[in-house]
Each structure stands twice: as C-alpha cells, then as structure tokens.
PDB file of N, CA and C in Angstrom:
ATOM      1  N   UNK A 505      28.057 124.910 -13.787  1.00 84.00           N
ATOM      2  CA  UNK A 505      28.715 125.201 -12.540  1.00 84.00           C
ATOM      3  C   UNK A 505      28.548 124.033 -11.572  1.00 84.00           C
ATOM      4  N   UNK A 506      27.333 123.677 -11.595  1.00 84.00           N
ATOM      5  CA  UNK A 506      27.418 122.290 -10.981  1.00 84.00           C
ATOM      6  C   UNK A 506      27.861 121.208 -11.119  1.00 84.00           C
ATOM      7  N   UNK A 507      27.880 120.488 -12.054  1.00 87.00           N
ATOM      8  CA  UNK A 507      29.335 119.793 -12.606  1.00 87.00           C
ATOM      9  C   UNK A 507      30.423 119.867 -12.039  1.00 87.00           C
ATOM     10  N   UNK A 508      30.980 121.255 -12.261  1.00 84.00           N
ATOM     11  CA  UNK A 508      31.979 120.837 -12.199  1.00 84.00           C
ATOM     12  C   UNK A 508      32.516 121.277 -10.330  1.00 84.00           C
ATOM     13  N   UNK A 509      31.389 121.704  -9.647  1.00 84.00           N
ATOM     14  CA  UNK A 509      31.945 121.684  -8.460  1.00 84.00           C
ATOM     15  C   UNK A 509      31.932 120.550  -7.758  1.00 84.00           C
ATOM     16  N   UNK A 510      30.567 119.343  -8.627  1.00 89.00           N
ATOM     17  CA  UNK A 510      30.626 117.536  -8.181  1.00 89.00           C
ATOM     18  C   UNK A 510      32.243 117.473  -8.764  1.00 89.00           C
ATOM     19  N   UNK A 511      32.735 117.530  -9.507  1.00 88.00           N
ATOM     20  CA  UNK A 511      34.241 116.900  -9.863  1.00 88.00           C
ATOM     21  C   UNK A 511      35.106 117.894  -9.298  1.00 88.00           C
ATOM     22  N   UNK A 512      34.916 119.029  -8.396  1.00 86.00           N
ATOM     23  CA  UNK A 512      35.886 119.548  -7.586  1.00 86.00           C
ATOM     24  C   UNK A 512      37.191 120.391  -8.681  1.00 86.00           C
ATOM     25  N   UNK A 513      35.910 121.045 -10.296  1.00 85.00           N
ATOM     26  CA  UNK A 513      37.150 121.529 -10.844  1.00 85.00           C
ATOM     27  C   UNK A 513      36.570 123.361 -10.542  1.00 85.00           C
ATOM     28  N   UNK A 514      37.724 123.982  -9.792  1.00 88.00           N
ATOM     29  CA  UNK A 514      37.568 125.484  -9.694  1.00 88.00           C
ATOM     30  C   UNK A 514      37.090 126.295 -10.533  1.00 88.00           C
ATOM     31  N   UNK A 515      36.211 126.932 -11.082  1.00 89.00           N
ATOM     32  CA  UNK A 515      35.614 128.147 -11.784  1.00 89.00           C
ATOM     33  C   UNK A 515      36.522 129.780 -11.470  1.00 89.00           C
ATOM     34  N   UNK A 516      36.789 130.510 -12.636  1.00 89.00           N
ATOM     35  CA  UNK A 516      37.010 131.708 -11.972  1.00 89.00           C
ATOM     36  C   UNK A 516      36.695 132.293 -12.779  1.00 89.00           C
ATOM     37  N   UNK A 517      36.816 134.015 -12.918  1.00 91.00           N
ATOM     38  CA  UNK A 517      36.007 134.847 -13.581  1.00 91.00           C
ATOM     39  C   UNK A 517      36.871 136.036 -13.790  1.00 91.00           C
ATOM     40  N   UNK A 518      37.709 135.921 -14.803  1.00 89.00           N
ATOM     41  CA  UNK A 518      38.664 136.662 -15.278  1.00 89.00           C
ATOM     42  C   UNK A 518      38.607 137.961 -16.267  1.00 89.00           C
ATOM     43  N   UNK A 519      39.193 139.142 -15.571  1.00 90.00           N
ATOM     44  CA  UNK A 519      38.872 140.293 -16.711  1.00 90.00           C
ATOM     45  C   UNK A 519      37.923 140.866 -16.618  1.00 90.00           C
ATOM     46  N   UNK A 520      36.764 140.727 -14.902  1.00 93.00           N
ATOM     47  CA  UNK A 520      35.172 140.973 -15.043  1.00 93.00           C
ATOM     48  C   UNK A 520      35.236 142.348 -15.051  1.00 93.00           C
ATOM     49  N   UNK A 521      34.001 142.696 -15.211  1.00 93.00           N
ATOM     50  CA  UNK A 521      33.367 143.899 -15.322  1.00 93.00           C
ATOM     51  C   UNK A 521      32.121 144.028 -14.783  1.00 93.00           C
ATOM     52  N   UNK A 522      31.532 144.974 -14.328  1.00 93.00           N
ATOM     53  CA  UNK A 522      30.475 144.870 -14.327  1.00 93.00           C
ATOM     54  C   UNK A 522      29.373 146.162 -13.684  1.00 93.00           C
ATOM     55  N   UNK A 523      29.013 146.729 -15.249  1.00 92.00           N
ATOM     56  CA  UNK A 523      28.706 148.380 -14.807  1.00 92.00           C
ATOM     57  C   UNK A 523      27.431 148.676 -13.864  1.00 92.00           C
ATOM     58  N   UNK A 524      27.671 149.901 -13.418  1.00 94.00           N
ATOM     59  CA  UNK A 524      26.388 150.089 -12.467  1.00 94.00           C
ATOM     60  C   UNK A 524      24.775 149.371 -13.250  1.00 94.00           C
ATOM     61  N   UNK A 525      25.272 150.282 -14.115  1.00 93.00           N
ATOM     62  CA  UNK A 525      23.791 149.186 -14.557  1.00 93.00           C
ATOM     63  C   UNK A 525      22.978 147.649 -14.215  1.00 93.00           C
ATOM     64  N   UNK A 526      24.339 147.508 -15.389  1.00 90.00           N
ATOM     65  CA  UNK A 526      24.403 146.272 -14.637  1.00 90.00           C
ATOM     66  C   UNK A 526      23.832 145.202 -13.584  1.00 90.00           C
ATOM     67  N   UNK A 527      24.639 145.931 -12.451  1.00 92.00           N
ATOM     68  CA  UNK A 527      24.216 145.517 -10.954  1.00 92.00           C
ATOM     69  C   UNK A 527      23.154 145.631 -10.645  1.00 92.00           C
ATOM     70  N   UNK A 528      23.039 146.929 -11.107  1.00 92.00           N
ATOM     71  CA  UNK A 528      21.314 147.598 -10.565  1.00 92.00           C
ATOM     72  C   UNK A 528      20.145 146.025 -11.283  1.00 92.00           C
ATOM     73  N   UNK A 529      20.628 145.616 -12.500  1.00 91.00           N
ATOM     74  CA  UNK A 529      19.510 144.858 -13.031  1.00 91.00           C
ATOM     75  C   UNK A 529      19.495 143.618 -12.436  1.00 91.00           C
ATOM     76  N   UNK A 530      20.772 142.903 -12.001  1.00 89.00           N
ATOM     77  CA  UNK A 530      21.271 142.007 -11.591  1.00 89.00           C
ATOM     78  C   UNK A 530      20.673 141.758  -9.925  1.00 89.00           C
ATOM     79  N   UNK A 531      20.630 142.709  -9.055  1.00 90.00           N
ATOM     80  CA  UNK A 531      20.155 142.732  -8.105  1.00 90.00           C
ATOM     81  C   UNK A 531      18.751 142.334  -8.152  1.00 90.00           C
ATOM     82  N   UNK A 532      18.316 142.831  -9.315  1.00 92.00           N
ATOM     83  CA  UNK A 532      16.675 142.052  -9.241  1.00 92.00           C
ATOM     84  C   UNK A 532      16.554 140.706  -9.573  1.00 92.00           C
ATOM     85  N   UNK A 533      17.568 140.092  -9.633  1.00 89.00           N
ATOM     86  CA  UNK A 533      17.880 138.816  -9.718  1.00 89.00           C
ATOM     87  C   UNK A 533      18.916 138.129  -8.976  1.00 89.00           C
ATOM     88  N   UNK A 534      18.701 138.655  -7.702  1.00 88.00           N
ATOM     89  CA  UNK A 534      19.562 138.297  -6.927  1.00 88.00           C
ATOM     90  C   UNK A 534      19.533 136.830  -6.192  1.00 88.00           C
ATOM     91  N   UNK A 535      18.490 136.452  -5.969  1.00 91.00           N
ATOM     92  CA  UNK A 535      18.153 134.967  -5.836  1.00 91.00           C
ATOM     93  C   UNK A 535      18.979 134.060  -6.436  1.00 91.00           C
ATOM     94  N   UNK A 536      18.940 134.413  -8.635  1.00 89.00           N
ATOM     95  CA  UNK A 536      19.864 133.383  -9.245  1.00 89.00           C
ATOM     96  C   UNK A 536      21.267 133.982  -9.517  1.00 89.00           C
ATOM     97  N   UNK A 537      22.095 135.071  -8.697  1.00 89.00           N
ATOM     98  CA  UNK A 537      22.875 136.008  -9.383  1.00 89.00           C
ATOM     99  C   UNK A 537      23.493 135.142  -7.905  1.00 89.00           C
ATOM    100  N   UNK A 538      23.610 135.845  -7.016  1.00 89.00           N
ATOM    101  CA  UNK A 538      24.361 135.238  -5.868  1.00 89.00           C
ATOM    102  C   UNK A 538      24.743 134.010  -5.821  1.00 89.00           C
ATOM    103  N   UNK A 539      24.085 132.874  -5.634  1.00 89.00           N
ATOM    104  CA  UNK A 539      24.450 131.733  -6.087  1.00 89.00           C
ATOM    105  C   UNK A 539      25.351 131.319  -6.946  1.00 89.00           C
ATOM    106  N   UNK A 540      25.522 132.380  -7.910  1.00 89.00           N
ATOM    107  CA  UNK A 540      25.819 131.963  -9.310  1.00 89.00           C
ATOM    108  C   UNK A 540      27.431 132.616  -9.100  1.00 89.00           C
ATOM    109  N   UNK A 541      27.610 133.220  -8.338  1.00 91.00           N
ATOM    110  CA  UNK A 541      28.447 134.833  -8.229  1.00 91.00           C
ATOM    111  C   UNK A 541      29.519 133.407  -7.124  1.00 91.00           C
ATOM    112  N   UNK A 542      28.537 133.069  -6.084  1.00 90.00           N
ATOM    113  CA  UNK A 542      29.041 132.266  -5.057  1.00 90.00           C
ATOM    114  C   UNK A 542      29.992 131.101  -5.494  1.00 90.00           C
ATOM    115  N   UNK A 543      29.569 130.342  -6.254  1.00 90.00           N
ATOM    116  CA  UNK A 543      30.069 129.079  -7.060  1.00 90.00           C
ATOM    117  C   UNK A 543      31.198 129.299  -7.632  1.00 90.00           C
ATOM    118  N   UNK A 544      31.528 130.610  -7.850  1.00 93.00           N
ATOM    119  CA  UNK A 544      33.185 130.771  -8.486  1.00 93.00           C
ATOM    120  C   UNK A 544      34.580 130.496  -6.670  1.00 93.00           C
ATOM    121  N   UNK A 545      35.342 130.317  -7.800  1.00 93.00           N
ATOM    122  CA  UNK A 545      36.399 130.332  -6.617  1.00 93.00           C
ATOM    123  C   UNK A 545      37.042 131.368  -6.917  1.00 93.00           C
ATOM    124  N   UNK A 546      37.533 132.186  -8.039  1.00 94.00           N
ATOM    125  CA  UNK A 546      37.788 133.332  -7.512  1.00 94.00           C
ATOM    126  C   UNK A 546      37.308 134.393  -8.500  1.00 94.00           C
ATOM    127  N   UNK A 547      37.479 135.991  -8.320  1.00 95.00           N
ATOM    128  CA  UNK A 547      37.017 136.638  -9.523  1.00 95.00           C
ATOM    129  C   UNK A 547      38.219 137.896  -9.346  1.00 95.00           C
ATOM    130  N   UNK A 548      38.737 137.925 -10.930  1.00 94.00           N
ATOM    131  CA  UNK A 548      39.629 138.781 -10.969  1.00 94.00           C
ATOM    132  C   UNK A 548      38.537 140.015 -11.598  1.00 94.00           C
ATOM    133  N   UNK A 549      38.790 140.983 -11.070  1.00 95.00           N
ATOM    134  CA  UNK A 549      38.203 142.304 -11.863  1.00 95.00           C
ATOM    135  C   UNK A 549      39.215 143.393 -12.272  1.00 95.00           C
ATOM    136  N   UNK A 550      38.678 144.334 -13.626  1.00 94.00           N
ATOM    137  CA  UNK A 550      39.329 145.058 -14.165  1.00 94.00           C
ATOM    138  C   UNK A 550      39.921 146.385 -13.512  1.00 94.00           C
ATOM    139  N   UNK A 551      38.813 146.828 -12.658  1.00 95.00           N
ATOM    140  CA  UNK A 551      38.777 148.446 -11.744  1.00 95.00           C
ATOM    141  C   UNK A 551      38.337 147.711 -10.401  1.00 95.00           C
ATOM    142  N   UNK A 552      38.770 148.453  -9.257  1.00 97.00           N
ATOM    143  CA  UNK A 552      38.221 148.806  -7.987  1.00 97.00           C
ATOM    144  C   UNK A 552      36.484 149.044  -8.145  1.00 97.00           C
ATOM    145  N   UNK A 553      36.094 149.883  -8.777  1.00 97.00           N
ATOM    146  CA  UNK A 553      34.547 149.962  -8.589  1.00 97.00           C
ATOM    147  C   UNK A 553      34.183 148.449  -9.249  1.00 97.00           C
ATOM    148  N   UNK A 554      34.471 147.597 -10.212  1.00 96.00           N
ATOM    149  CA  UNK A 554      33.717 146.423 -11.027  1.00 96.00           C
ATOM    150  C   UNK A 554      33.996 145.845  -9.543  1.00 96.00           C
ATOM    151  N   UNK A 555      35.448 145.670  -9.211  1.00 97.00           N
ATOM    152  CA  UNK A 555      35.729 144.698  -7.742  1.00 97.00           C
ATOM    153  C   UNK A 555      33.993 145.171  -6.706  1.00 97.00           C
ATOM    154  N   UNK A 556      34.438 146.519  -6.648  1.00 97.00           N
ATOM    155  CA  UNK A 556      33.055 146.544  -5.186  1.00 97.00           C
ATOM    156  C   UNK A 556      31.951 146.057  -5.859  1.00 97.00           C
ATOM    157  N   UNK A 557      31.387 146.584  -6.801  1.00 96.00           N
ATOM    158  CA  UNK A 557      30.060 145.728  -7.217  1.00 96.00           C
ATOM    159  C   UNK A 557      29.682 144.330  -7.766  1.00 96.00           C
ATOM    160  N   UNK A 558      30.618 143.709  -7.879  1.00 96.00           N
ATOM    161  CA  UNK A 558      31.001 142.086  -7.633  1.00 96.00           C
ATOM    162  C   UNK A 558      30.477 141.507  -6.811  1.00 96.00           C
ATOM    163  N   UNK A 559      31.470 142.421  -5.489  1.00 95.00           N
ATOM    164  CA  UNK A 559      32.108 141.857  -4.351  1.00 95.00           C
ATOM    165  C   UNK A 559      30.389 142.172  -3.675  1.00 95.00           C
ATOM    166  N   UNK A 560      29.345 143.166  -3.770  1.00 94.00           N
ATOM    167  CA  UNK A 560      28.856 143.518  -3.455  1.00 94.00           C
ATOM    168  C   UNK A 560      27.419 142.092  -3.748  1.00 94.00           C
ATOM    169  N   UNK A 561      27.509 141.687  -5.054  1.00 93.00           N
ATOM    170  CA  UNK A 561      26.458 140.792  -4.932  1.00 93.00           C
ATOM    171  C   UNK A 561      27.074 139.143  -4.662  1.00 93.00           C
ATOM    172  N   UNK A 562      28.078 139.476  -4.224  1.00 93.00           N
ATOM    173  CA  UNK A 562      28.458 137.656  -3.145  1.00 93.00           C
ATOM    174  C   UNK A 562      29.460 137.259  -3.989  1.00 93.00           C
ATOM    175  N   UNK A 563      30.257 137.833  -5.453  1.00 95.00           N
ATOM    176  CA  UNK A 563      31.762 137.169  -5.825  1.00 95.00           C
ATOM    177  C   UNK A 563      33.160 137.366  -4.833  1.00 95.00           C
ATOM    178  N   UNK A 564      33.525 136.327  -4.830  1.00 96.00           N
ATOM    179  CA  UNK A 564      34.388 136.041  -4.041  1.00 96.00           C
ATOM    180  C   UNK A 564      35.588 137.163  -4.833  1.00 96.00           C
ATOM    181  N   UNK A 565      35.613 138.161  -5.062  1.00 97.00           N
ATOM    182  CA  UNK A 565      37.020 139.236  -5.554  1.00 97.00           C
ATOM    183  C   UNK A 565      38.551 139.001  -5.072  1.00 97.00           C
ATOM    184  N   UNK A 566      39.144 138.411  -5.784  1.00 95.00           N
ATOM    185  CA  UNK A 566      40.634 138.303  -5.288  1.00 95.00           C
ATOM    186  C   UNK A 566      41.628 139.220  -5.326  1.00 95.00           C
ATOM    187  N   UNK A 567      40.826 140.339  -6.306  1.00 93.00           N
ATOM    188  CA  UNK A 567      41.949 141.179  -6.965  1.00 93.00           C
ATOM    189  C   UNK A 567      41.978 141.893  -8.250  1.00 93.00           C
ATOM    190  N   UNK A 568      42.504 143.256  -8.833  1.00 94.00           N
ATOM    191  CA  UNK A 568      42.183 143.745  -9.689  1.00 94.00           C
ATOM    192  C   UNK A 568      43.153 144.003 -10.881  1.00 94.00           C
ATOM    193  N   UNK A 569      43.300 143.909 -11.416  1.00 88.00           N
ATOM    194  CA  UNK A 569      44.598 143.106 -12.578  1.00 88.00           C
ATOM    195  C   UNK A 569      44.498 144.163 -13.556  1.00 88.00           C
ATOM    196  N   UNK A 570      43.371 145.439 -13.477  1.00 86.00           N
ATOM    197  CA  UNK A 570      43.179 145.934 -15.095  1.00 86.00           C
ATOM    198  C   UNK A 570      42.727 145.281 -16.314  1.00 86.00           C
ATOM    199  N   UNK A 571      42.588 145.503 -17.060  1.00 85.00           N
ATOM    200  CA  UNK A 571      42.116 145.319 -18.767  1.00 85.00           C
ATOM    201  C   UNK A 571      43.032 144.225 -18.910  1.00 85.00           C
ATOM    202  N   UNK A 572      43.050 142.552 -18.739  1.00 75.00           N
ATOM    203  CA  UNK A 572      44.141 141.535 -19.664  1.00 75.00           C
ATOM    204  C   UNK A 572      44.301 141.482 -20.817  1.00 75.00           C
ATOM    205  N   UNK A 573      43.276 142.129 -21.586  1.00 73.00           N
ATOM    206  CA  UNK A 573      43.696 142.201 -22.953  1.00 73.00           C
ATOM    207  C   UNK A 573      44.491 143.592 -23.399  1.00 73.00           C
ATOM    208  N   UNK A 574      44.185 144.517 -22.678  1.00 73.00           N
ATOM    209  CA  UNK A 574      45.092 145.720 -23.300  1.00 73.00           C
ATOM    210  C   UNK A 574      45.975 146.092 -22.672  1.00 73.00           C
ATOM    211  N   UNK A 575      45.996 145.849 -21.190  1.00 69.00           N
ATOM    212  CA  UNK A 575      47.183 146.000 -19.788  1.00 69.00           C
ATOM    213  C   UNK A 575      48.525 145.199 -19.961  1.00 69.00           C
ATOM    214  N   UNK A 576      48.201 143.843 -20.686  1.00 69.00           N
ATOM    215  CA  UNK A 576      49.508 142.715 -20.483  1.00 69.00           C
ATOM    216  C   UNK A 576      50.342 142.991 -21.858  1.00 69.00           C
ATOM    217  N   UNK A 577      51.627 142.840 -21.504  1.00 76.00           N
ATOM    218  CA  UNK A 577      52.047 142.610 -22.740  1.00 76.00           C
ATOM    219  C   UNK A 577      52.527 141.688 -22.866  1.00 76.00           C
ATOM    220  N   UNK A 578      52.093 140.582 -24.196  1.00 75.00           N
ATOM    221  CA  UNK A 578      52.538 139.202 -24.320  1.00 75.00           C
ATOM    222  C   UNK A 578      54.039 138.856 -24.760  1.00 75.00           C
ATOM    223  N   UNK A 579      54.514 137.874 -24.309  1.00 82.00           N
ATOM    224  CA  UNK A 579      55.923 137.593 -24.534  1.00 82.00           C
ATOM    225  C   UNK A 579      55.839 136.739 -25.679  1.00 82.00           C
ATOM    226  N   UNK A 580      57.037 137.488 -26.512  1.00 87.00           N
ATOM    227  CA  UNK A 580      57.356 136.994 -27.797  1.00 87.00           C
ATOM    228  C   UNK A 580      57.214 135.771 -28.087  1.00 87.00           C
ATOM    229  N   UNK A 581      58.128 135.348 -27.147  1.00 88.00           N
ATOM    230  CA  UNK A 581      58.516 133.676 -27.689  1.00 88.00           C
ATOM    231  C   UNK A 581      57.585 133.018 -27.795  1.00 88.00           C
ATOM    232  N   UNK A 582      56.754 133.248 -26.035  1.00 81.00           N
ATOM    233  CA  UNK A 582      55.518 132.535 -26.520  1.00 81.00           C
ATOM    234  C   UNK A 582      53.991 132.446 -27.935  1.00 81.00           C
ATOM    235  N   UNK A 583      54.299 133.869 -27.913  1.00 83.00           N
ATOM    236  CA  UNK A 583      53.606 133.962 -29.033  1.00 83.00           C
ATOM    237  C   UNK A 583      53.706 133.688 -30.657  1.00 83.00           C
ATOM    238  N   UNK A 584      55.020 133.271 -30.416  1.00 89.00           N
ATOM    239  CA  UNK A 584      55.641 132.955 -31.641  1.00 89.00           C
ATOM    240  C   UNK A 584      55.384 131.171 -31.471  1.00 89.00           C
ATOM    241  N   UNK A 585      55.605 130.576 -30.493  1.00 86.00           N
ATOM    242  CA  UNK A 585      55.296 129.051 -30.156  1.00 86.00           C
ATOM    243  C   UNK A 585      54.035 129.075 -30.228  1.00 86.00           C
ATOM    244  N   UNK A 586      52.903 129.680 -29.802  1.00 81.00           N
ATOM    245  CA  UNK A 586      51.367 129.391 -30.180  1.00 81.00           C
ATOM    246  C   UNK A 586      51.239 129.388 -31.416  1.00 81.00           C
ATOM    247  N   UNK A 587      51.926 130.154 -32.265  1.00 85.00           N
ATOM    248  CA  UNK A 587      51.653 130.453 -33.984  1.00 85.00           C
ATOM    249  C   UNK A 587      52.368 129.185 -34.776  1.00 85.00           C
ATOM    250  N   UNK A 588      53.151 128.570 -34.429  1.00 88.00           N
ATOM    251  CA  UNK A 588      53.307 127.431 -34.464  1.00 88.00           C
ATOM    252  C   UNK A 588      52.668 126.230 -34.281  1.00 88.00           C
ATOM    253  N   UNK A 589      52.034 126.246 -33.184  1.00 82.00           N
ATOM    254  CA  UNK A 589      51.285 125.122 -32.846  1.00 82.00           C
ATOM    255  C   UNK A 589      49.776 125.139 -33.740  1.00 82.00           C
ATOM    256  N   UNK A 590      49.664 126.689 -33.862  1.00 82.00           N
ATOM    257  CA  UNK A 590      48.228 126.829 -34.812  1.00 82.00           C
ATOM    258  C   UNK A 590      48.309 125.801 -35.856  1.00 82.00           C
ATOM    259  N   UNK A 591      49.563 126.292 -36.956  1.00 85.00           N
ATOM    260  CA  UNK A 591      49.642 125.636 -37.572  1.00 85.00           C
ATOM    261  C   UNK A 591      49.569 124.161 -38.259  1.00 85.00           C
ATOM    262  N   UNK A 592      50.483 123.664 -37.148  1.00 88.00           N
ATOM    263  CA  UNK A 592      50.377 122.722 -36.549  1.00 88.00           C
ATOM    264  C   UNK A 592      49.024 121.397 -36.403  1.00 88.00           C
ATOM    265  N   UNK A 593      48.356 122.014 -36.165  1.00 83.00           N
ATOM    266  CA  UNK A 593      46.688 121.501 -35.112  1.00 83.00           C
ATOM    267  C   UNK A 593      45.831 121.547 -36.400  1.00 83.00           C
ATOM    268  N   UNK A 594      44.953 121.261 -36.416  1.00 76.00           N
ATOM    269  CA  UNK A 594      43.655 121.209 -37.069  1.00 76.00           C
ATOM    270  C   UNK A 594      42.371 120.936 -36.149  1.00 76.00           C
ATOM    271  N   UNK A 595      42.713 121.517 -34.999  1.00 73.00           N
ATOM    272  CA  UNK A 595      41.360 121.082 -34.047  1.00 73.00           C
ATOM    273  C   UNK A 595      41.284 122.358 -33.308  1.00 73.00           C
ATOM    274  N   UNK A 596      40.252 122.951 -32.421  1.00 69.00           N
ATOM    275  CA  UNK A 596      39.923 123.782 -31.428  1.00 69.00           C
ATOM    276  C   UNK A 596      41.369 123.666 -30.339  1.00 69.00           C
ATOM    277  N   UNK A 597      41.601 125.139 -29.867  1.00 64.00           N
ATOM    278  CA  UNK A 597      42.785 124.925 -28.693  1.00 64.00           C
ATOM    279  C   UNK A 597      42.011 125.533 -27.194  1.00 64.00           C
ATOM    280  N   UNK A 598      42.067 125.323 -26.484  1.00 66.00           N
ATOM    281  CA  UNK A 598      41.703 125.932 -24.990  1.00 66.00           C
ATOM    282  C   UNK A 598      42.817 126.210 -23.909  1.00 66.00           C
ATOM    283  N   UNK A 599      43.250 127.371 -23.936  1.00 65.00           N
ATOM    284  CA  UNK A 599      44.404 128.270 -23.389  1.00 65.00           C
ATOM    285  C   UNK A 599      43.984 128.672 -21.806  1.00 65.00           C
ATOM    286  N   UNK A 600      44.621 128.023 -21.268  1.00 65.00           N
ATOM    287  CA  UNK A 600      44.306 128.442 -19.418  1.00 65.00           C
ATOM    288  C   UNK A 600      45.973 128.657 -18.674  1.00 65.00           C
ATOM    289  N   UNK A 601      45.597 129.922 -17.994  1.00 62.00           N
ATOM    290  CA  UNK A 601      46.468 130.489 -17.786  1.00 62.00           C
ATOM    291  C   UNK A 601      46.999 130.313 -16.204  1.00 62.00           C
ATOM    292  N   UNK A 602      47.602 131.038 -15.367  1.00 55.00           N
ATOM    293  CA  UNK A 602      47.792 131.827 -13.661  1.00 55.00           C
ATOM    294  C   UNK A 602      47.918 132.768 -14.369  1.00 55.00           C
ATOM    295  N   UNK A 603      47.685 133.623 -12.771  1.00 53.00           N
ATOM    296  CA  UNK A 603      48.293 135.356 -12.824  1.00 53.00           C
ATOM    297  C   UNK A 603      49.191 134.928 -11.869  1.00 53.00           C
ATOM    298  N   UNK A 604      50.296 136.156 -11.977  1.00 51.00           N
ATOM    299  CA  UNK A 604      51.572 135.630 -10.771  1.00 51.00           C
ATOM    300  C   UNK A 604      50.978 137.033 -10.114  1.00 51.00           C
ATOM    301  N   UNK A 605      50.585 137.330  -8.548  1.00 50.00           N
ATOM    302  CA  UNK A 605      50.480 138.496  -7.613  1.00 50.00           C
ATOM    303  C   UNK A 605      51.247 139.288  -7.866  1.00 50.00           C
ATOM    304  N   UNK A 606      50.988 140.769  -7.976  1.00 48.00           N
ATOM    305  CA  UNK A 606      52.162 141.597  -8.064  1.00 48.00           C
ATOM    306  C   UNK A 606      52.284 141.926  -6.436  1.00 48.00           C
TER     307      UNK A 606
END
C-alpha cells in the first residue's frame, strides 16, 4: 500500500464484505486495520450492513454494487474476446475494470 501511494497509483476494494465477526476481531486491531482501511481510495461493498461496518472502521465506502460475481451479467462479446486472447497468450493476464454509477 505504500508503494504505491509514493507512485500515486489508487487502491480500491471491490466486492467487500465483511461479517460482524469479523469487525468485532478487526477492531482489536484497530491501530493496523484503520490505517490500512484508510489507504484505499475507494471501497465498493456487497450489502448496506458490509458498507456500515467498513465504513465504521475508517474505509472510505463509495457504494454498494451487490455480489460482482453473481449480480453482473457478463457481455457476450466480451467474453468471447477474452477466450480468445486466452488462447492466444501464454503468460498471466490482470483484468481491471470501472463500475459505471447506477
């Protein structure tokens, strides 16, 4: 995280979650949790409650999007052009996305 906030590249935290539990344990580590929570630029969460208990130990919450893996549905084409490119490649790929606001 430090890195990359010396080179000024944004962190975000997509799809979070984060159950009562969780928090509850996290809070006892709130010293290295906040900080850590702080350093993002933004955090998308799945539910309203993951948003408050986020938002609750210092993530910056932008917004709640639902489940991205089971909520979105992917567009064909593109997915048909990634299966291509698999092919294609013989190396590791790293896929970074936007969300457009509803």
């Amino acid at each position: 995280m430090a890195a990359c906030a010396q080179r000024g590249v944004p962190l975000v935290l997509a799809n979070a979650r984060l159950s009562e539990q969780s928090q509850r344990k996290t809070r006892k580590l709130a010293w290295l949790a906040r900080p850590a929570y702080r350093g993002l630029t933004a955090v998308w969460a799945q539910t309203q409650d993951d948003a408050a208990r986020l938002a609750a130990l210092g993530a910056p919450v932008q917004g709640v999007f639902g489940n991205l893996k089971f909520d979105a549905t992917p567009n064909a084409d593109q997915l048909a052009l990634g299966r291509r490119w698999r092919h294609q490649i013989d190396r590791p790929v790293v896929i970074a996305g936007q969300f457009a606001r509803r």
